[in-house]
PDB file of C-alpha atoms in Angstrom:
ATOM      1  CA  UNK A   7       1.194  16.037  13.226  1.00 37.00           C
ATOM      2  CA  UNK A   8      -1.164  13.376  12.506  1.00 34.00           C
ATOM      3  CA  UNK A   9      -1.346  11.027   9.680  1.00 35.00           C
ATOM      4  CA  UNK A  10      -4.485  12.267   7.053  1.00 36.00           C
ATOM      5  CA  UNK A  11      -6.141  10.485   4.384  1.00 38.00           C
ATOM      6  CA  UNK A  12      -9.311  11.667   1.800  1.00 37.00           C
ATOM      7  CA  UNK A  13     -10.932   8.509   0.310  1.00 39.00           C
ATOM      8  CA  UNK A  14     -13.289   9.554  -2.672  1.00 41.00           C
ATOM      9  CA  UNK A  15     -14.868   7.391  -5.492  1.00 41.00           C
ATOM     10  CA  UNK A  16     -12.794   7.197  -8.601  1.00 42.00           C
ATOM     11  CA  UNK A  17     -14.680   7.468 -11.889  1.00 41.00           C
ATOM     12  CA  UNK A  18     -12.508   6.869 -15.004  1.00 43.00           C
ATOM     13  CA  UNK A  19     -13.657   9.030 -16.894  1.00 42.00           C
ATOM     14  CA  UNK A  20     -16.671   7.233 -18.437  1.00 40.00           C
ATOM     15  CA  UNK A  21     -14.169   4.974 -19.633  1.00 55.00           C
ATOM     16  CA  UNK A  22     -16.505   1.611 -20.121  1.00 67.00           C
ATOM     17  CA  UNK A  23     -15.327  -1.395 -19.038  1.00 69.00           C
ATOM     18  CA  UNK A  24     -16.517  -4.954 -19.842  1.00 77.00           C
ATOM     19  CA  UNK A  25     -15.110  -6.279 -16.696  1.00 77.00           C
ATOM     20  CA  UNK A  26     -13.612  -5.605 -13.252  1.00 72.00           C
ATOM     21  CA  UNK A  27     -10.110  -7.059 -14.354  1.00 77.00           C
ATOM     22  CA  UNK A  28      -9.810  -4.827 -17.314  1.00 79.00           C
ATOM     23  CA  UNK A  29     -11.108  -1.629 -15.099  1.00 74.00           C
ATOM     24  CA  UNK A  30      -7.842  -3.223 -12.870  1.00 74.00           C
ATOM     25  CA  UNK A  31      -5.586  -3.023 -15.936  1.00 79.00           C
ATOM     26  CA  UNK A  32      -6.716   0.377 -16.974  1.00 78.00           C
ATOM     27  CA  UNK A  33      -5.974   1.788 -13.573  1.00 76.00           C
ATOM     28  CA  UNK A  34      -3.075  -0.061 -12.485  1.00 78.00           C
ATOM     29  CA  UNK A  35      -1.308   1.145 -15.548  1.00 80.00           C
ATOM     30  CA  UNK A  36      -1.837   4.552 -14.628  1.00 79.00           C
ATOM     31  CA  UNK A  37      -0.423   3.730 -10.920  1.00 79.00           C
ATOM     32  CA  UNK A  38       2.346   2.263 -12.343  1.00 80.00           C
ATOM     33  CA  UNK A  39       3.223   5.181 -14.552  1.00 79.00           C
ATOM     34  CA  UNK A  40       3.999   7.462 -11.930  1.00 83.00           C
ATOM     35  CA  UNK A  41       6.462   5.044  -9.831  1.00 84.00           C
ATOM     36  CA  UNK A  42       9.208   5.191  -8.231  1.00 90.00           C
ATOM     37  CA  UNK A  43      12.060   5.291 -10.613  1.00 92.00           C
ATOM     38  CA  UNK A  44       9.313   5.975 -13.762  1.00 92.00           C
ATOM     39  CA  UNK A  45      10.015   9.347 -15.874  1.00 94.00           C
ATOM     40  CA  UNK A  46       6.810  11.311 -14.866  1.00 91.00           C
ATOM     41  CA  UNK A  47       4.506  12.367 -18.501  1.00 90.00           C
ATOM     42  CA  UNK A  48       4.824  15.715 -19.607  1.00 92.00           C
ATOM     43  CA  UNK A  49       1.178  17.701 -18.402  1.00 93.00           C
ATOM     44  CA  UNK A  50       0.193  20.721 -18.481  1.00 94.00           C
ATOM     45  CA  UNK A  51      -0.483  23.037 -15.531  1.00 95.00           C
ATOM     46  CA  UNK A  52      -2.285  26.356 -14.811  1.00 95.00           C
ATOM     47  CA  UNK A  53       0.056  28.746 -12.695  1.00 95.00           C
ATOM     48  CA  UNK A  54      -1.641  32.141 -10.813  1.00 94.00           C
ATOM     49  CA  UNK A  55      -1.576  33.947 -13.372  1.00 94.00           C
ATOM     50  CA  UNK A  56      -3.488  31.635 -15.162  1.00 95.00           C
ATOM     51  CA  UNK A  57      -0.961  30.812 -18.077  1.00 96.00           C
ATOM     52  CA  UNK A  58       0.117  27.534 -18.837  1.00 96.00           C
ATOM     53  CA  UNK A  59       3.383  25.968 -17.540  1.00 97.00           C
ATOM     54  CA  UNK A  60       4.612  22.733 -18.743  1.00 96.00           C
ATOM     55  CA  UNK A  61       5.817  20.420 -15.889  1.00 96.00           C
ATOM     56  CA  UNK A  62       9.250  19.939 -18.229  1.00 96.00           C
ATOM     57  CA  UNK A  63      10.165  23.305 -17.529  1.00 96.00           C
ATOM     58  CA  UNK A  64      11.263  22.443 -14.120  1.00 96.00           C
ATOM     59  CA  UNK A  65      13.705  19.374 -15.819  1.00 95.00           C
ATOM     60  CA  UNK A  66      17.257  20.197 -14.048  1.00 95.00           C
ATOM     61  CA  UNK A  67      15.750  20.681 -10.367  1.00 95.00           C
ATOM     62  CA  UNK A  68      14.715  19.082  -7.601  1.00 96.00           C
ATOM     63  CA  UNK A  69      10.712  19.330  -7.413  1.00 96.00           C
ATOM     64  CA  UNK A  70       8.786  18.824  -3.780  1.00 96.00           C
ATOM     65  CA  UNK A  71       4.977  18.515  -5.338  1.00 96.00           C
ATOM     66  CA  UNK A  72       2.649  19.077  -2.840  1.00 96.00           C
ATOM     67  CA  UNK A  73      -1.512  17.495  -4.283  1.00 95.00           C
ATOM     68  CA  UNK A  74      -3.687  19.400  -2.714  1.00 94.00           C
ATOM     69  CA  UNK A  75      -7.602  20.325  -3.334  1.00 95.00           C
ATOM     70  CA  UNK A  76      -9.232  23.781  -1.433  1.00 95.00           C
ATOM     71  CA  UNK A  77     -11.758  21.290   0.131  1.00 94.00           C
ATOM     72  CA  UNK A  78      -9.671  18.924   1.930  1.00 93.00           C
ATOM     73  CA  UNK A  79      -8.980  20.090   5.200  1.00 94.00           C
ATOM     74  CA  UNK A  80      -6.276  17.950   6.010  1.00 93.00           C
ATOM     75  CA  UNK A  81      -4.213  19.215   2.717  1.00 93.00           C
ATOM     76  CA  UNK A  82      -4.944  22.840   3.852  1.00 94.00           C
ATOM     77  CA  UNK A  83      -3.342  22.098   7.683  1.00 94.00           C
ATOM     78  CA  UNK A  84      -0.426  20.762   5.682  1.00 94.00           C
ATOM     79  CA  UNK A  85       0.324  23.846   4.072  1.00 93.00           C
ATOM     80  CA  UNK A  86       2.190  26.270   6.214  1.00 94.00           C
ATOM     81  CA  UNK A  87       4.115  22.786   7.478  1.00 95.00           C
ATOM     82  CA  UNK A  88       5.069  23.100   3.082  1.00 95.00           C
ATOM     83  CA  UNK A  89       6.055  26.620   3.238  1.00 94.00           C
ATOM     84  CA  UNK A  90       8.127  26.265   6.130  1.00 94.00           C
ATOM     85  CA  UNK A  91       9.979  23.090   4.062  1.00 94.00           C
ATOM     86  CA  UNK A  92      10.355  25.155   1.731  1.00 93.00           C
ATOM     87  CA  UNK A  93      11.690  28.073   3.668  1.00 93.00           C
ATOM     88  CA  UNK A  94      14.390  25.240   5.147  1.00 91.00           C
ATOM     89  CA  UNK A  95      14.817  23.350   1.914  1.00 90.00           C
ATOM     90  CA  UNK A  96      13.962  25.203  -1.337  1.00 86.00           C
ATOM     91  CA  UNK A  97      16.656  26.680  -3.655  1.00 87.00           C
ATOM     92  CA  UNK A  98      17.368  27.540  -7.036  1.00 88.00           C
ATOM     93  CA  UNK A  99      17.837  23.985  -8.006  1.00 92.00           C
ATOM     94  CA  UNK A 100      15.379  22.901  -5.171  1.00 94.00           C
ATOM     95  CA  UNK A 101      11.554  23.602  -6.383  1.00 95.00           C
ATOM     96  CA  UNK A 102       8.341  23.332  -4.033  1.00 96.00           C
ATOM     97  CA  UNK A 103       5.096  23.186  -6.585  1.00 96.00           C
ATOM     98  CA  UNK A 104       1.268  23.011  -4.746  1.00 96.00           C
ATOM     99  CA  UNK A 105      -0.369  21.231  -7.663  1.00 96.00           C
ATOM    100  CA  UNK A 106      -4.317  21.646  -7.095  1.00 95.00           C
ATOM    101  CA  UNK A 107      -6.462  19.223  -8.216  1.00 94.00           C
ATOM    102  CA  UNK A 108      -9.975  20.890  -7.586  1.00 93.00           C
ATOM    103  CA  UNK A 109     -12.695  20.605  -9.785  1.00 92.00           C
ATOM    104  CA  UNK A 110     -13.794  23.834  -9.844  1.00 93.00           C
ATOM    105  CA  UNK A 111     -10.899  26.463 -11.375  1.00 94.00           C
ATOM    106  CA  UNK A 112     -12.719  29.204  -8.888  1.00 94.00           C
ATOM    107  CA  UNK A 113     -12.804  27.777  -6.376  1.00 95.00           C
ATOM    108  CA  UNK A 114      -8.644  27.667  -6.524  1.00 95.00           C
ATOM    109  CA  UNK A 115      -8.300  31.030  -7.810  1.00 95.00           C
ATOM    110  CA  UNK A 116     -10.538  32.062  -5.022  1.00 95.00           C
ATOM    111  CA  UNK A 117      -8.206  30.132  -2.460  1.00 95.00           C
ATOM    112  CA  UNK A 118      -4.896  31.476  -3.429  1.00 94.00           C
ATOM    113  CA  UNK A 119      -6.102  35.018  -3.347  1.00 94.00           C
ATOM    114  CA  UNK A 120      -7.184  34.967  -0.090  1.00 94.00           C
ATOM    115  CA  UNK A 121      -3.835  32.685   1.520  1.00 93.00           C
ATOM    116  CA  UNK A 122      -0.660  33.659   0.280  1.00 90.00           C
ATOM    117  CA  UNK A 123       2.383  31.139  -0.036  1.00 90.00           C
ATOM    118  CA  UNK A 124       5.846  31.043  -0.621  1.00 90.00           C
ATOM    119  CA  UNK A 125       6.139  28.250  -3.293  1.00 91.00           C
ATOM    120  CA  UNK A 126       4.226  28.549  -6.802  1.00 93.00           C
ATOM    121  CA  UNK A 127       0.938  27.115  -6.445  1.00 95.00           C
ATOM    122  CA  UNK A 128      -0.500  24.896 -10.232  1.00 96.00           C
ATOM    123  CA  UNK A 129      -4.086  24.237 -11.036  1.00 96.00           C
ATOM    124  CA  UNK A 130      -4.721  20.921 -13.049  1.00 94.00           C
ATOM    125  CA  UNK A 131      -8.348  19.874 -12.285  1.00 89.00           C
ATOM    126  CA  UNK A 132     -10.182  16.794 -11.818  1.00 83.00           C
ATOM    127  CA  UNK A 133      -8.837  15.272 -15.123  1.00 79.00           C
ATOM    128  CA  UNK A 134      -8.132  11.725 -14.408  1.00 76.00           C
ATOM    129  CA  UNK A 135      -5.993  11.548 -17.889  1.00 79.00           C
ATOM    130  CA  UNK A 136      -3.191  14.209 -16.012  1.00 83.00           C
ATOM    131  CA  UNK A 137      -0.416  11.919 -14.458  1.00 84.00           C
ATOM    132  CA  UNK A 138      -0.811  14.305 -11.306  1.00 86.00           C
ATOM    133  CA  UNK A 139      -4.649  12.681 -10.822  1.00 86.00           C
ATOM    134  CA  UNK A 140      -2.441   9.172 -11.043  1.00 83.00           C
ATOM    135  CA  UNK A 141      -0.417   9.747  -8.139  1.00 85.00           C
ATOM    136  CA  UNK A 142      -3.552  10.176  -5.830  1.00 84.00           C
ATOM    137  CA  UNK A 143      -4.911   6.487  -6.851  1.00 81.00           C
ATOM    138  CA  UNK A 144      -4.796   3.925  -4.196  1.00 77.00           C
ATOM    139  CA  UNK A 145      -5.338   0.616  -4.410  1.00 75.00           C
ATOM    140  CA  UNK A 146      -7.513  -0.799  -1.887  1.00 76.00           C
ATOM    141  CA  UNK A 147      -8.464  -4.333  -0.907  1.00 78.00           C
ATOM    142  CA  UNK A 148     -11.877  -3.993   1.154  1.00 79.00           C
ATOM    143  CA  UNK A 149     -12.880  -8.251   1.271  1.00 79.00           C
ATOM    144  CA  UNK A 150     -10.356 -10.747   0.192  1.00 81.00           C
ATOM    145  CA  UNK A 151     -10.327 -10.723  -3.254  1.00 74.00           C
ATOM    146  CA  UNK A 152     -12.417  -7.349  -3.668  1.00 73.00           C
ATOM    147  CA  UNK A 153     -10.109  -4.414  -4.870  1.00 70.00           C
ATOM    148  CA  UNK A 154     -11.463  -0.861  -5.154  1.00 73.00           C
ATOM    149  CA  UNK A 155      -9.345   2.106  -6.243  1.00 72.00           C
ATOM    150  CA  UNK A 156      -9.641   5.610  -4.282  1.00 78.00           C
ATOM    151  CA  UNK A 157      -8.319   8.799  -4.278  1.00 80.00           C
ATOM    152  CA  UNK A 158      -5.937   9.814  -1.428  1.00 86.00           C
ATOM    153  CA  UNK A 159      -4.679  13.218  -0.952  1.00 91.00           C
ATOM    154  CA  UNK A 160      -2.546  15.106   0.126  1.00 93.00           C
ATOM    155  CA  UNK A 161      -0.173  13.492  -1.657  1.00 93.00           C
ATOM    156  CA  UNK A 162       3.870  14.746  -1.780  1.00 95.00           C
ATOM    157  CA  UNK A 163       6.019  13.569  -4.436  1.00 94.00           C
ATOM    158  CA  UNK A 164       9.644  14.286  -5.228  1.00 95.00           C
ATOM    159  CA  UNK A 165      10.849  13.752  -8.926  1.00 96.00           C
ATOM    160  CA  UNK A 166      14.274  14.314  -9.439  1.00 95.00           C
ATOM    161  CA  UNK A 167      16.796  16.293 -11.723  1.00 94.00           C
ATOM    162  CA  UNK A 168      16.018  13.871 -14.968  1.00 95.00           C
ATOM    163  CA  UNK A 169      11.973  14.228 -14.336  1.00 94.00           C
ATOM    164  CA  UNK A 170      11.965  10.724 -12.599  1.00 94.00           C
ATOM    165  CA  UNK A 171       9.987  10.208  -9.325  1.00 94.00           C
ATOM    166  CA  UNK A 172      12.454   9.737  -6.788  1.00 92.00           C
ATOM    167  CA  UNK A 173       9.678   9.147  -3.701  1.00 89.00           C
ATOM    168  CA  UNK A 174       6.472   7.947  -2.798  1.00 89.00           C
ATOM    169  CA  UNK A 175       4.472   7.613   0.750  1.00 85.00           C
ATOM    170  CA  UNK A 176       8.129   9.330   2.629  1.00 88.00           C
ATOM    171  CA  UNK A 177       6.157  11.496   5.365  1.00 87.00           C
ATOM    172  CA  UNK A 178       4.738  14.800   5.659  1.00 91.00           C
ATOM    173  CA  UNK A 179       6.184  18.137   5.705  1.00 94.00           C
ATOM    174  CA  UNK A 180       7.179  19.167   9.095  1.00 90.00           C
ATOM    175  CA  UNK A 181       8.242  15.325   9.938  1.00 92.00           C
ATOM    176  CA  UNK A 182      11.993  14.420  10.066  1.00 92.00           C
ATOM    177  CA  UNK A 183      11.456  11.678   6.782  1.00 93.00           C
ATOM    178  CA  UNK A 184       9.931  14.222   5.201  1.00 93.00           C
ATOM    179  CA  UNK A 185      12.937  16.328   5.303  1.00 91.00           C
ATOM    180  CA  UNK A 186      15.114  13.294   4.882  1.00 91.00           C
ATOM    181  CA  UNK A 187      13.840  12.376   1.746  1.00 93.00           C
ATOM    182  CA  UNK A 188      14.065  15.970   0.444  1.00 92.00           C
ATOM    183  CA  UNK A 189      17.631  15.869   1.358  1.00 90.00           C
ATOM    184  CA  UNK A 190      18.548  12.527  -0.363  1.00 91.00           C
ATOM    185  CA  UNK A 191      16.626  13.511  -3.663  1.00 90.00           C
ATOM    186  CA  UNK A 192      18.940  16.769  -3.461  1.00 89.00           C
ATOM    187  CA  UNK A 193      22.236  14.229  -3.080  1.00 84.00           C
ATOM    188  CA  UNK A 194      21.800  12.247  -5.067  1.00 74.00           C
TER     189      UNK A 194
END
C-alpha cells in the first residue's frame, strides 16, 4: 500500500480574523483539542439510518475511526483494507466507525447504498466546529516562516476506553503498525 494524502483549503468558517497569528491561535486550538492523550468533545453523528448517535455512546470500547469523504479516492482504496481490520480486530469492546465528512449528505447516503461494509459507517459534514473536522487539520510550513493549515484525509484515529485519543499518524489499515497500534489501544 502506498502512503495517500488530500490537501484542500481550510476555511474557518467565516470566522474573521484580524491577523494571521490569531487565525494560528484559532486553529491550533482546535488541533490541539483532539491530541494524543486529550478527551475527544462530545459530537454528534448521523448513522444509516439517518438518526443521530452521540459519539459518547461508544465510552467503554475501543473505537478504530476511519475519516473518510465519497470523493477521495485514496480513502475509498482504504476501505476494504478497514473491513478486513475489522474482520481481524473488531469485537464487542473493539469498535470500527467510518466517520464521513462529505459535504453533501447525498452524496454519502448515495455511497453506502451502493458499497456495503462491515463496520457502521457516520455522516458529520463539512462542519469545521465538529472535533472530527479537527483531526483532518494539518499544519503546514510552505516558506520559512509561512504556515498554512490543510485538510488531510483519510485520517484513522483510535480513542480509547475513557473517550481519550490514544493515536495519531500510526499507519494504515492493512500495514503491520496499523494493527499494532490497534492491539496496544486494546491492552492497555
Amino acid at each position: 500500500l502506498a502512503t495517500f494524502l488530500y490537501c484542500g483549503a481550510i476555511i474557518t468558517n467565516a470566522q474573521t480574523f484580524k491577523t494571521q497569528k490569531e487565525k494560528g491561535i484559532f486553529m491550533q486550538a482546535r488541533i490541539d483539542s483532539v491530541a494524543i492523550g486529550r478527551t475527544i468533545p462530545d459530537f454528534t453523528m448521523l448513522n444509516e439510518s439517518l438518526e443521530e448517535v452521540n459519539f459518547s455512546s461508544f465510552l467503554g470500547k475501543t473505537v478504530v475511526i476511519d475519516v473518510w469523504a465519497t470523493w477521495c479516492k485514496p480513502c475509498i482504496a482504504l476501505g476494504p483494507w478497514f473491513e478486513k481490520e475489522n474482520e481481524k480486530i473488531g469485537s464487542e469492546d473493539v469498535v470500527f466507525l467510518s466517520i464521513s465528512v462529505d459535504e453533501q449528505q447525498g452524496r454519502w447516503i448515495n455511497y453506502i447504498q451502493s458499497h456495503q461494509a462491515n463496520y457502521d459507517r457516520y455522516w458529520v459534514g463539512d462542519n469545521k466546529e465538529n472535533p472530527i473536522k479537527w483531526f483532518t487539520f494539518e499544519e503546514l510550513e510552505i516558506s520559512p516562516g509561512r504556515i498554512v493549515w490543510a485538510e488531510s484525509i483519510p485520517k484513522f484515529i483510535i480513542v480509547n476506553r475513557d473517550g481519550v485519543v490514544e493515536a495519531l499518524k500510526f499507519g494504515q489499515p492493512g500495514m503491520p503498525p496499523f494493527r499494532r497500534a490497534v492491539k496496544k489501544a486494546i491492552k492497555d
